[in-house]
Coordinates of N, CA and C in Angstrom, one line a residue:
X1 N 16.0 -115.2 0.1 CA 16.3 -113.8 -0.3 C 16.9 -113.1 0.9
X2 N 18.1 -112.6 0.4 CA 19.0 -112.1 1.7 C 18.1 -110.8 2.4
X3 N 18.2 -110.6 3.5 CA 17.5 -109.4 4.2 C 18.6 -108.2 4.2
X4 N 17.8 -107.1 4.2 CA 18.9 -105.7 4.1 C 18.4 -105.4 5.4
X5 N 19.0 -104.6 6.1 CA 19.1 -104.1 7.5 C 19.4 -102.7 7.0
X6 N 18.2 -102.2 7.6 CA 18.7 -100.7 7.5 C 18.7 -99.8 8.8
X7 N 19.6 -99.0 8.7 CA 19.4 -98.1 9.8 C 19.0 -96.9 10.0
X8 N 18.1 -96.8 11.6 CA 17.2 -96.0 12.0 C 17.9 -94.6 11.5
X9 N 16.9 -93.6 10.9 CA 17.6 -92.6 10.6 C 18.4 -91.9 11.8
X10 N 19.3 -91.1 11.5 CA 20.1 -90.2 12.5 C 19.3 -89.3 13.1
X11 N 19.4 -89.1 14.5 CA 18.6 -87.9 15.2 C 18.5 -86.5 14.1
X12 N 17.5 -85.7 13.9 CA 17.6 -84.1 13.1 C 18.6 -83.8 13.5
X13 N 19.6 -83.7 12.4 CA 20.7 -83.2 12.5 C 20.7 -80.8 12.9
X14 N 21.2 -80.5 13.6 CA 20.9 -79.5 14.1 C 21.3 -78.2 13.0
X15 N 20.4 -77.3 13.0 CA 20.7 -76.6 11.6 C 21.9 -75.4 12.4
X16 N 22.4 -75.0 11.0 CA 23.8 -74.0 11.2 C 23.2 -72.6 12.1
X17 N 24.1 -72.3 13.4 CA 23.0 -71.2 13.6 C 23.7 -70.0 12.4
X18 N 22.6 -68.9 12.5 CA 22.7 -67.5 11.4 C 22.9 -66.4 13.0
X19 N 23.6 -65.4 12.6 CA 23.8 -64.7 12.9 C 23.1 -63.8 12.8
X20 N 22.9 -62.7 14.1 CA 21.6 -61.9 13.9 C 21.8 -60.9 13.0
X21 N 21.0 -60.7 12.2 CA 20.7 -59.9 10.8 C 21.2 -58.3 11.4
X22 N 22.5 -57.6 11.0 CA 23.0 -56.1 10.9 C 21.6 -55.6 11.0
X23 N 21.1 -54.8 12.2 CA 20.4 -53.5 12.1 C 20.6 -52.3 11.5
X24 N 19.5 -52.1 10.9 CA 19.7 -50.9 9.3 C 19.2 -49.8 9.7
X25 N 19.3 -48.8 9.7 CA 19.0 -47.2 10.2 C 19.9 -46.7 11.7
X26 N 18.7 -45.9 11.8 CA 19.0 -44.9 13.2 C 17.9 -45.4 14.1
X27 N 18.4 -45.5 15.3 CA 17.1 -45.2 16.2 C 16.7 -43.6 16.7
X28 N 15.5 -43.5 17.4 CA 15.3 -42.5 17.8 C 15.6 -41.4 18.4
X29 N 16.6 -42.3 19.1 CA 17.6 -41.4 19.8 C 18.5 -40.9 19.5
X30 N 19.2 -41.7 18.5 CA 20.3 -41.3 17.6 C 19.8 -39.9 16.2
X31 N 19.2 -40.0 15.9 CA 18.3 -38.6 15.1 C 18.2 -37.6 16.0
X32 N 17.5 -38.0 16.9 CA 17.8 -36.8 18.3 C 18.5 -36.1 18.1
X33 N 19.5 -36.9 18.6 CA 20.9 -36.1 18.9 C 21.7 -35.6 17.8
X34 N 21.4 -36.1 16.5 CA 22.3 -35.2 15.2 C 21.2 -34.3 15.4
X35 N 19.8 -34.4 15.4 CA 19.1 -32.9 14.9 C 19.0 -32.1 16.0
X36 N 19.7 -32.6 17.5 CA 20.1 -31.2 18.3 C 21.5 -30.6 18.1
X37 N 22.5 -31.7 17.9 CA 23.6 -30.9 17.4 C 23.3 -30.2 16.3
X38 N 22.9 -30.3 15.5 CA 22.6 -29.6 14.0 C 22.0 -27.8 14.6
X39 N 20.9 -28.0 15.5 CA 20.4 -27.0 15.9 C 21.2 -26.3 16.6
X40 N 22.2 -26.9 17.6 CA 23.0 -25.8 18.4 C 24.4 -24.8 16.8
X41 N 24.9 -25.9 16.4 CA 25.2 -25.3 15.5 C 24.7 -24.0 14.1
X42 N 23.8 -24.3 14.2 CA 23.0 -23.5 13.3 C 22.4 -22.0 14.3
X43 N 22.1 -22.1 15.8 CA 22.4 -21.3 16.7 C 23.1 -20.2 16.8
X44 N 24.6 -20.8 16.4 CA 25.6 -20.3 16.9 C 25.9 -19.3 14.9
X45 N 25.6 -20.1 13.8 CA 25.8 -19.4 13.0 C 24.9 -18.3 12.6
X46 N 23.4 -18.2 13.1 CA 22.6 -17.6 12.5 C 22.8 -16.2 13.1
X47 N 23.9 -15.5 14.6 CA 24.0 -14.1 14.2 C 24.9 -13.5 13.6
X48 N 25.8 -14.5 12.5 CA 26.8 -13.9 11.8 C 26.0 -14.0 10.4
X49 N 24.7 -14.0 9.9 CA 24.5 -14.2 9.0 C 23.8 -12.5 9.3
X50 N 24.2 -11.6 7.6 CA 23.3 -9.8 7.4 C 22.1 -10.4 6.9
X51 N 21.3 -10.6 7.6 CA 19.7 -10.4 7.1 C 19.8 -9.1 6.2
X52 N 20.1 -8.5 6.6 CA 19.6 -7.1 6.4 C 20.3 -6.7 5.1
X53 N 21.3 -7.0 4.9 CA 22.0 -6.8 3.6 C 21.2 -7.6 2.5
X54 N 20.8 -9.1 2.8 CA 19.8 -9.9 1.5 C 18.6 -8.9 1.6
X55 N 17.8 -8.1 2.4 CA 16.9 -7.3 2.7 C 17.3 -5.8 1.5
X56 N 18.0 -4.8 1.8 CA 18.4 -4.2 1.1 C 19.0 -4.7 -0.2
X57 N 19.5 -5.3 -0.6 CA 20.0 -5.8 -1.8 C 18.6 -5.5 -2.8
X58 N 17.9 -7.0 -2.4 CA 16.4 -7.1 -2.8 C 15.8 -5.7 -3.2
X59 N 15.5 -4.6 -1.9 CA 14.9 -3.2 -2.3 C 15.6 -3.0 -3.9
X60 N 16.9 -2.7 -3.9 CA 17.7 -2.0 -4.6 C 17.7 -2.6 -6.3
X61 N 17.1 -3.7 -6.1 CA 16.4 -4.6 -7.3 C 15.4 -4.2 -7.6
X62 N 14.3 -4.4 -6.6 CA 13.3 -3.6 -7.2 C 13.0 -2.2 -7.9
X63 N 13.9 -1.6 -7.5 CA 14.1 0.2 -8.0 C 14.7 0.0 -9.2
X64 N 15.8 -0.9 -9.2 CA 16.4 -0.8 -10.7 C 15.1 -1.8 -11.5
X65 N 14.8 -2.8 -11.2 CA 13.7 -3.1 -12.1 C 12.6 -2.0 -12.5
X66 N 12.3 -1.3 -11.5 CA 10.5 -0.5 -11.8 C 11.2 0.8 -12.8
X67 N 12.7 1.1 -12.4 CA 13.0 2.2 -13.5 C 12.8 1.6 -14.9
X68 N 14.1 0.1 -15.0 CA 14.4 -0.1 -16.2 C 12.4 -0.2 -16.9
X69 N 11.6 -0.4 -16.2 CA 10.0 -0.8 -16.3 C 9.4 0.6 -16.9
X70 N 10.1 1.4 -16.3 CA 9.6 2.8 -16.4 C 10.4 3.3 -17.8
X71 N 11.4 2.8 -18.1 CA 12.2 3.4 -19.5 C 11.1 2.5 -20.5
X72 N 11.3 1.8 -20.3 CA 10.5 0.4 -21.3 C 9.0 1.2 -21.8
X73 N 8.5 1.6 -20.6 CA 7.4 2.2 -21.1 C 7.0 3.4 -22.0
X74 N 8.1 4.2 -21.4 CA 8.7 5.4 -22.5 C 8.5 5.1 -23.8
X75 N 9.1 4.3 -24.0 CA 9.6 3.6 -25.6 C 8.1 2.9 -26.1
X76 N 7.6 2.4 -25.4 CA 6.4 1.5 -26.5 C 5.5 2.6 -26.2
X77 N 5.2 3.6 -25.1 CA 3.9 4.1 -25.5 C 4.1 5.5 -26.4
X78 N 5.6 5.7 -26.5 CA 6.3 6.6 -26.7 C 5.4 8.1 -26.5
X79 N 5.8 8.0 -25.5 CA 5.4 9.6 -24.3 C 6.4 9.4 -23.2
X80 N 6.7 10.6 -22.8 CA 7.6 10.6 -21.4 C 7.1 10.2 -19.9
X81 N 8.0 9.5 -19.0 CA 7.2 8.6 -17.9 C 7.9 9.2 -16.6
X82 N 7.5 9.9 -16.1 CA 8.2 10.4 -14.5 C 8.1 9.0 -13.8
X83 N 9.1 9.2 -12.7 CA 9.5 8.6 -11.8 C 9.6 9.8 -10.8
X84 N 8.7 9.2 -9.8 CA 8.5 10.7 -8.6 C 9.0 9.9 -7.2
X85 N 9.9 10.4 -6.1 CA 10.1 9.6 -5.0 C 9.6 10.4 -3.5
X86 N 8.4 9.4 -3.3 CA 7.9 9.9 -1.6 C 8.5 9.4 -0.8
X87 N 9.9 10.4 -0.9 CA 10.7 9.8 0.2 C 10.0 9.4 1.7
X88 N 9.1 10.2 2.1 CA 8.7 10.5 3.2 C 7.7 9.1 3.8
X89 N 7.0 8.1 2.7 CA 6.5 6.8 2.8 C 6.9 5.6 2.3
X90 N 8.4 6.0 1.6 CA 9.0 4.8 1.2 C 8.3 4.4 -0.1
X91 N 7.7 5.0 -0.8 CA 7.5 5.1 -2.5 C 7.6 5.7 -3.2
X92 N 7.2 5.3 -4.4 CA 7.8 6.0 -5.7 C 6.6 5.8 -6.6
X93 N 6.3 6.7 -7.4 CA 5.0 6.5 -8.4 C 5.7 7.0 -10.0
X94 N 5.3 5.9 -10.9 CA 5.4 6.1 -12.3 C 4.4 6.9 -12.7
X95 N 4.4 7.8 -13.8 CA 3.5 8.4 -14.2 C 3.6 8.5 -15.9
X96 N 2.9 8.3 -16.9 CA 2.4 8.4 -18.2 C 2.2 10.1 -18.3
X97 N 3.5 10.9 -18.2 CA 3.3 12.1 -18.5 C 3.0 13.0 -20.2
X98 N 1.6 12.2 -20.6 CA 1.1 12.4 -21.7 C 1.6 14.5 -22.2
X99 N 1.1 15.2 -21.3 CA 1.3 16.3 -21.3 C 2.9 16.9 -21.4
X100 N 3.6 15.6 -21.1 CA 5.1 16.3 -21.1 C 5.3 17.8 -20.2
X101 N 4.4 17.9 -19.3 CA 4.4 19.1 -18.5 C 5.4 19.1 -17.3
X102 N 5.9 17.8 -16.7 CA 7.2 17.0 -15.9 C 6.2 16.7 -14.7
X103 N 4.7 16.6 -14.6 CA 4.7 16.3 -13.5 C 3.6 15.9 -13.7
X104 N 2.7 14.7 -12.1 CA 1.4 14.5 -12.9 C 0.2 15.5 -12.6
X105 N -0.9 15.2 -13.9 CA -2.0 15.7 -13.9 C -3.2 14.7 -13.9
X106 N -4.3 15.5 -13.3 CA -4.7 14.7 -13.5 C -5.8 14.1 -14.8
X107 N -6.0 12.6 -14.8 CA -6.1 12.1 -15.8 C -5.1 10.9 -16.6
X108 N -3.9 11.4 -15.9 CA -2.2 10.7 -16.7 C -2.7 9.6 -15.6
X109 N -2.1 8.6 -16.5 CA -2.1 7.5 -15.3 C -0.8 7.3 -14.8
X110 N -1.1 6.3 -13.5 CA 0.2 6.5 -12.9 C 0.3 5.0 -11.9
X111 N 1.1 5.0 -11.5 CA 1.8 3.8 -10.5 C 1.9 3.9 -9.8
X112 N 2.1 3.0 -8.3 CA 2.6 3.3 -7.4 C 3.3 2.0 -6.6
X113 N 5.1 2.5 -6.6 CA 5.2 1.4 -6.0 C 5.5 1.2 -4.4
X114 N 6.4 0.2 -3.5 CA 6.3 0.8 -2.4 C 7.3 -0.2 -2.1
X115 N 8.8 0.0 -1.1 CA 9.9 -0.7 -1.1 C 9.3 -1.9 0.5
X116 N 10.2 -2.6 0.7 CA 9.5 -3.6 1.7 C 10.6 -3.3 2.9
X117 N 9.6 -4.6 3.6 CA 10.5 -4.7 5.0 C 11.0 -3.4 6.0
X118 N 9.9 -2.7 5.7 CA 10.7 -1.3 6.6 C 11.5 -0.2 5.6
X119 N 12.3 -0.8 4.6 CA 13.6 -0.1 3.9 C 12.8 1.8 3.5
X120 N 13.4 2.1 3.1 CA 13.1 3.8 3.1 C 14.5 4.0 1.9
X121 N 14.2 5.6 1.5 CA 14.6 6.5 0.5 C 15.3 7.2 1.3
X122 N 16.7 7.5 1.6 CA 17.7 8.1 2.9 C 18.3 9.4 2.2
X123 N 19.1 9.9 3.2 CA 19.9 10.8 2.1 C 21.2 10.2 2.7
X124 N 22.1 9.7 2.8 CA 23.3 9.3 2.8 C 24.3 10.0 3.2
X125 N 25.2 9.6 4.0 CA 26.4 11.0 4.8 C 27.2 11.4 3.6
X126 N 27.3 10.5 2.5 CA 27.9 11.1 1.5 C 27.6 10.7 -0.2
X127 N 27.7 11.3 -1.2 CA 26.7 10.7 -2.7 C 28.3 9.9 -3.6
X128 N 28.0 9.4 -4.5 CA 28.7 8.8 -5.6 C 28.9 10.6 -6.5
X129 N 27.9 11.1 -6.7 CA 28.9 12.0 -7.8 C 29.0 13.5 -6.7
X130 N 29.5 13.4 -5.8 CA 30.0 14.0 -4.9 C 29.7 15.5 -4.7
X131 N 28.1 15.5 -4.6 CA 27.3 16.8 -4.5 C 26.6 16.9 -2.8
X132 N 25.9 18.0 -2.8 CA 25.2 17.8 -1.5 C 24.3 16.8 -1.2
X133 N 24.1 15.7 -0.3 CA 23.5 14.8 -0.1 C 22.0 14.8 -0.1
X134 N 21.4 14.1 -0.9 CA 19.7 14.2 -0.8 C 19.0 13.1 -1.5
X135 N 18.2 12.6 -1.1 CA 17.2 11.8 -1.6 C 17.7 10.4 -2.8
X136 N 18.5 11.8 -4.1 CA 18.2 11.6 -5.2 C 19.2 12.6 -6.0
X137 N 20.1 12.6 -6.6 CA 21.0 13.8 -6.6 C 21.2 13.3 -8.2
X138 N 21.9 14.6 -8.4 CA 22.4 14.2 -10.2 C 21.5 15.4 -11.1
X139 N 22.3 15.9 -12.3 CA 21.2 16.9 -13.5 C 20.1 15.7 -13.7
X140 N 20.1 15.0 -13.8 CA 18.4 14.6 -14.2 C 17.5 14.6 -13.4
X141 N 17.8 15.2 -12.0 CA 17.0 15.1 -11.3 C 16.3 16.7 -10.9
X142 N 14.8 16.3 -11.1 CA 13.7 17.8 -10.8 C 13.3 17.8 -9.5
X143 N 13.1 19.1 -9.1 CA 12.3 18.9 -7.8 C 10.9 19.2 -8.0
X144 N 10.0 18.3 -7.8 CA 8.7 18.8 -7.6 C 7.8 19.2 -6.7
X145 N 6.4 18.9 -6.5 CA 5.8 18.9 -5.0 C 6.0 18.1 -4.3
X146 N 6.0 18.7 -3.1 CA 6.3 17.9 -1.5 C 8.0 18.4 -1.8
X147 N 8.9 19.3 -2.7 CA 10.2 18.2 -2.6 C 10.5 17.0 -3.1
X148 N 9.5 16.7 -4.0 CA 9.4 15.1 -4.4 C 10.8 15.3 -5.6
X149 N 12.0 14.4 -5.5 CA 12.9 14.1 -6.3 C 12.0 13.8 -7.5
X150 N 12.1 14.0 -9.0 CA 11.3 13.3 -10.0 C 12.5 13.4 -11.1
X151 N 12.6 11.5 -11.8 CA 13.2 11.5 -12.5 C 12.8 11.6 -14.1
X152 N 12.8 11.9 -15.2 CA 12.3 11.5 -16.4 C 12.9 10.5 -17.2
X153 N 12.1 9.5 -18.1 CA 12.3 9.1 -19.3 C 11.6 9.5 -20.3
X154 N 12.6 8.9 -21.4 CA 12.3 9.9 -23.0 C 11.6 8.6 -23.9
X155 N 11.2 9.1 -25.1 CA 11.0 7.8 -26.1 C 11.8 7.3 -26.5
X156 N 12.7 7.9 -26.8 CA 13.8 7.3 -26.8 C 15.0 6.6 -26.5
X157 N 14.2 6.2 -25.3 CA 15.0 5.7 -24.1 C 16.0 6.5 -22.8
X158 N 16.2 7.6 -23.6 CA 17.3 8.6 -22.6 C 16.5 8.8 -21.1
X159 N 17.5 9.5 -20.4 CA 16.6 10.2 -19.5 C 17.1 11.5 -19.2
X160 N 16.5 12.1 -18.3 CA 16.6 13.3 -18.4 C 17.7 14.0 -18.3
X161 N 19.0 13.0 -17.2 CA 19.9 13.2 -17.4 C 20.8 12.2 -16.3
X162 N 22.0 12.4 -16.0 CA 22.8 11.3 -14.5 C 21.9 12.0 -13.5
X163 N 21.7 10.8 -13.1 CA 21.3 10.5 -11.7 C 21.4 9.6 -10.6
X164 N 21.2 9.6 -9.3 CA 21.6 8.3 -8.3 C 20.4 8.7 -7.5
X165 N 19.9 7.4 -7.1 CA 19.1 7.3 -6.1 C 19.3 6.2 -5.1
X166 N 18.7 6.8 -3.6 CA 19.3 6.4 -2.3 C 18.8 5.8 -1.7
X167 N 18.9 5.1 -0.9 CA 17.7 3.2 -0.3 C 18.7 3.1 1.3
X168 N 17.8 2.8 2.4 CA 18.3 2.8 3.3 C 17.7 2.0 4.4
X169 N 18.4 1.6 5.4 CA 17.3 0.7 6.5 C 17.0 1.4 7.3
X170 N 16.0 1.0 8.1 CA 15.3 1.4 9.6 C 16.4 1.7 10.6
X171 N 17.5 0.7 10.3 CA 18.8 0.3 11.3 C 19.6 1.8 11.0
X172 N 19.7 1.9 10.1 CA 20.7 3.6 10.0 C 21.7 3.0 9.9
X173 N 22.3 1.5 9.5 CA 23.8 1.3 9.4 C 24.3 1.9 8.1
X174 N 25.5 2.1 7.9 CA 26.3 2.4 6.4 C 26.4 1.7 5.8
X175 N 26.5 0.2 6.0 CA 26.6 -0.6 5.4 C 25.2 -1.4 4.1
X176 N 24.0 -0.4 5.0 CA 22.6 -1.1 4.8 C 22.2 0.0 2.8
X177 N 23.4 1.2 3.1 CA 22.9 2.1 2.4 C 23.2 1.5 0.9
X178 N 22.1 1.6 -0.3 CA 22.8 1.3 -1.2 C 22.2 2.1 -2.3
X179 N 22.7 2.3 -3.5 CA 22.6 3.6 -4.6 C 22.1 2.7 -5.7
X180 N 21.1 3.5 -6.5 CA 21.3 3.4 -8.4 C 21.4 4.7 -8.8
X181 N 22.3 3.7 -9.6 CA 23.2 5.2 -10.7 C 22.5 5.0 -11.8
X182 N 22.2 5.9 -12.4 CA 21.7 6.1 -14.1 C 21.7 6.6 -15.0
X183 N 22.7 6.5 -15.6 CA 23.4 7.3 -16.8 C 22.2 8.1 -17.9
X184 N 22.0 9.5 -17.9 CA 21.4 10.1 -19.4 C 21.1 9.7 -20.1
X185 N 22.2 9.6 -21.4 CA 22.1 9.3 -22.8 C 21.8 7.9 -22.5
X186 N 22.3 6.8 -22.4 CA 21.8 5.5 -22.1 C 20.8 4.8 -21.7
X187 N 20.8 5.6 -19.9 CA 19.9 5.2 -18.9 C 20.5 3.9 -18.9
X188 N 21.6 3.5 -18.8 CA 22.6 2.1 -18.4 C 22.4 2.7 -17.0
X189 N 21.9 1.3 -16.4 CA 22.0 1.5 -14.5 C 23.1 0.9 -13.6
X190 N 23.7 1.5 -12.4 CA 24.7 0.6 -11.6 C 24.4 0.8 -10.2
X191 N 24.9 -0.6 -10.0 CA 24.7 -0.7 -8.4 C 25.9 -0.4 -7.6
X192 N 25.7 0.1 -6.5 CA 26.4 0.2 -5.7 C 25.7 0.3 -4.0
X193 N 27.2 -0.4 -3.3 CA 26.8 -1.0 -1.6 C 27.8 0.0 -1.0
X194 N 27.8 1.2 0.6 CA 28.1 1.5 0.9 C 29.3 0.7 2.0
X195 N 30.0 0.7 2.2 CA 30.7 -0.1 3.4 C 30.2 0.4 4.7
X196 N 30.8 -0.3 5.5 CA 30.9 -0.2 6.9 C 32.2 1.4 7.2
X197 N 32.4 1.8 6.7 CA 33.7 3.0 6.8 C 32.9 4.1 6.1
X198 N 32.2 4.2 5.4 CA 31.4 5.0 4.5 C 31.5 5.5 3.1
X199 N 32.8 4.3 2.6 CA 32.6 4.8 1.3 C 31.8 3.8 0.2
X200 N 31.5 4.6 -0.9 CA 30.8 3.8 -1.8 C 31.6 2.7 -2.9
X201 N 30.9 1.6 -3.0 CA 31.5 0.4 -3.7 C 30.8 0.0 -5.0
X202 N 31.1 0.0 -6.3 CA 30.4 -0.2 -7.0 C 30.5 -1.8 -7.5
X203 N 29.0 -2.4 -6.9 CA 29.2 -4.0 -7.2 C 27.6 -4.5 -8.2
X204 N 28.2 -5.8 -8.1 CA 27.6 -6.6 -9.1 C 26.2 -6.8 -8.3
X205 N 25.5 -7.2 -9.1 CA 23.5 -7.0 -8.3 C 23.2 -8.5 -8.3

């Protein structure tokens, strides 16, 4: 029987080398440094941003909301609802003027709201319907105690008559001043932003 001769296997043949595996992310120091540049930039943009303007805007929302709040109320409890302005603390109080007498008594209930961030009830260097400057200007507007500007609503939605009321910063810029307009027969409200020059702009809210 013939013999087979085999041969010793081959030394381990050596395996393919692999290349070191792509490192995936950022290191530490690399995040660093985008979220310092990020921060110097953001530095440099944050004193061209008007705080003060998103600040006032806001006020000037709230007043047209607590009026249009105040008409609304007129209508479901159907009795007339003053709107009275302490200019002197930066609020305004609703009142359920049951007695239709134009002002409150007591017993009527009443509201009280109060504008933020410092903002105040100004009188303005100059008005939208181009009268003597004050508070609160326009035929619908009464004077009560203190001086208190008071506006009315009807049951029927009206108010007492045109009126504008005036919203202002701590800062005293022109630009901070801003108005609601509010038409009589309707009580349709509009906004408007004073410029930096001092005239009035009628814009979108």
């Amino acid at each position: 029987m013939p013999l087979t001769l085999r041969t010793a296997p081959a030394a381990h043949a050596a395996l393919p080398s692999r290349s070191t595996p792509r490192r995936l992310g950022f290191t530490i120091i690399e995040v660093a440094m985008v979220l310092g540049i990020a921060a110097i930039f953001a530095a440099m943009a944050l004193p061209a941003i008007d705080f003060n303007r998103f600040r006032m805007d806001a006020n000037a929302r709230y007043v047209q909301n607590q009026l249009l709040g105040a008409q609304a109320r007129a209508v479901q409890r159907n009795t007339q609802v003053l709107v009275e302005i302490f200019y002197d603390r930066g609020q305004f109080r609703i009142v359920d003027d049951t007695s239709a007498s134009g002002a409150w008594e007591s017993g009527e209930s009443r509201i009280y709201g109060t504008l933020s961030n410092g903002m105040q009830f100004v009188i303005p260097p100059s008005t939208i319907d181009s009268v003597t400057p004050n508070y609160a200007t326009g035929a619908g507007i009464t004077i009560g105690a203190g001086s208190r500007p008071i506006l009315i609503f009807y049951p029927n939605g009206s108010s007492s008559g045109d009126a504008v009321i005036y919203l202002g910063s701590p800062k005293a810029r022109l630009q901070d001043n801003r108005a609601i307009k509010i038409t009589g027969a309707t009580s349709k409200m509009y906004f408007y932003r004073m410029t930096a020059a001092g005239t009035w702009a009628l814009s979108e809210m």
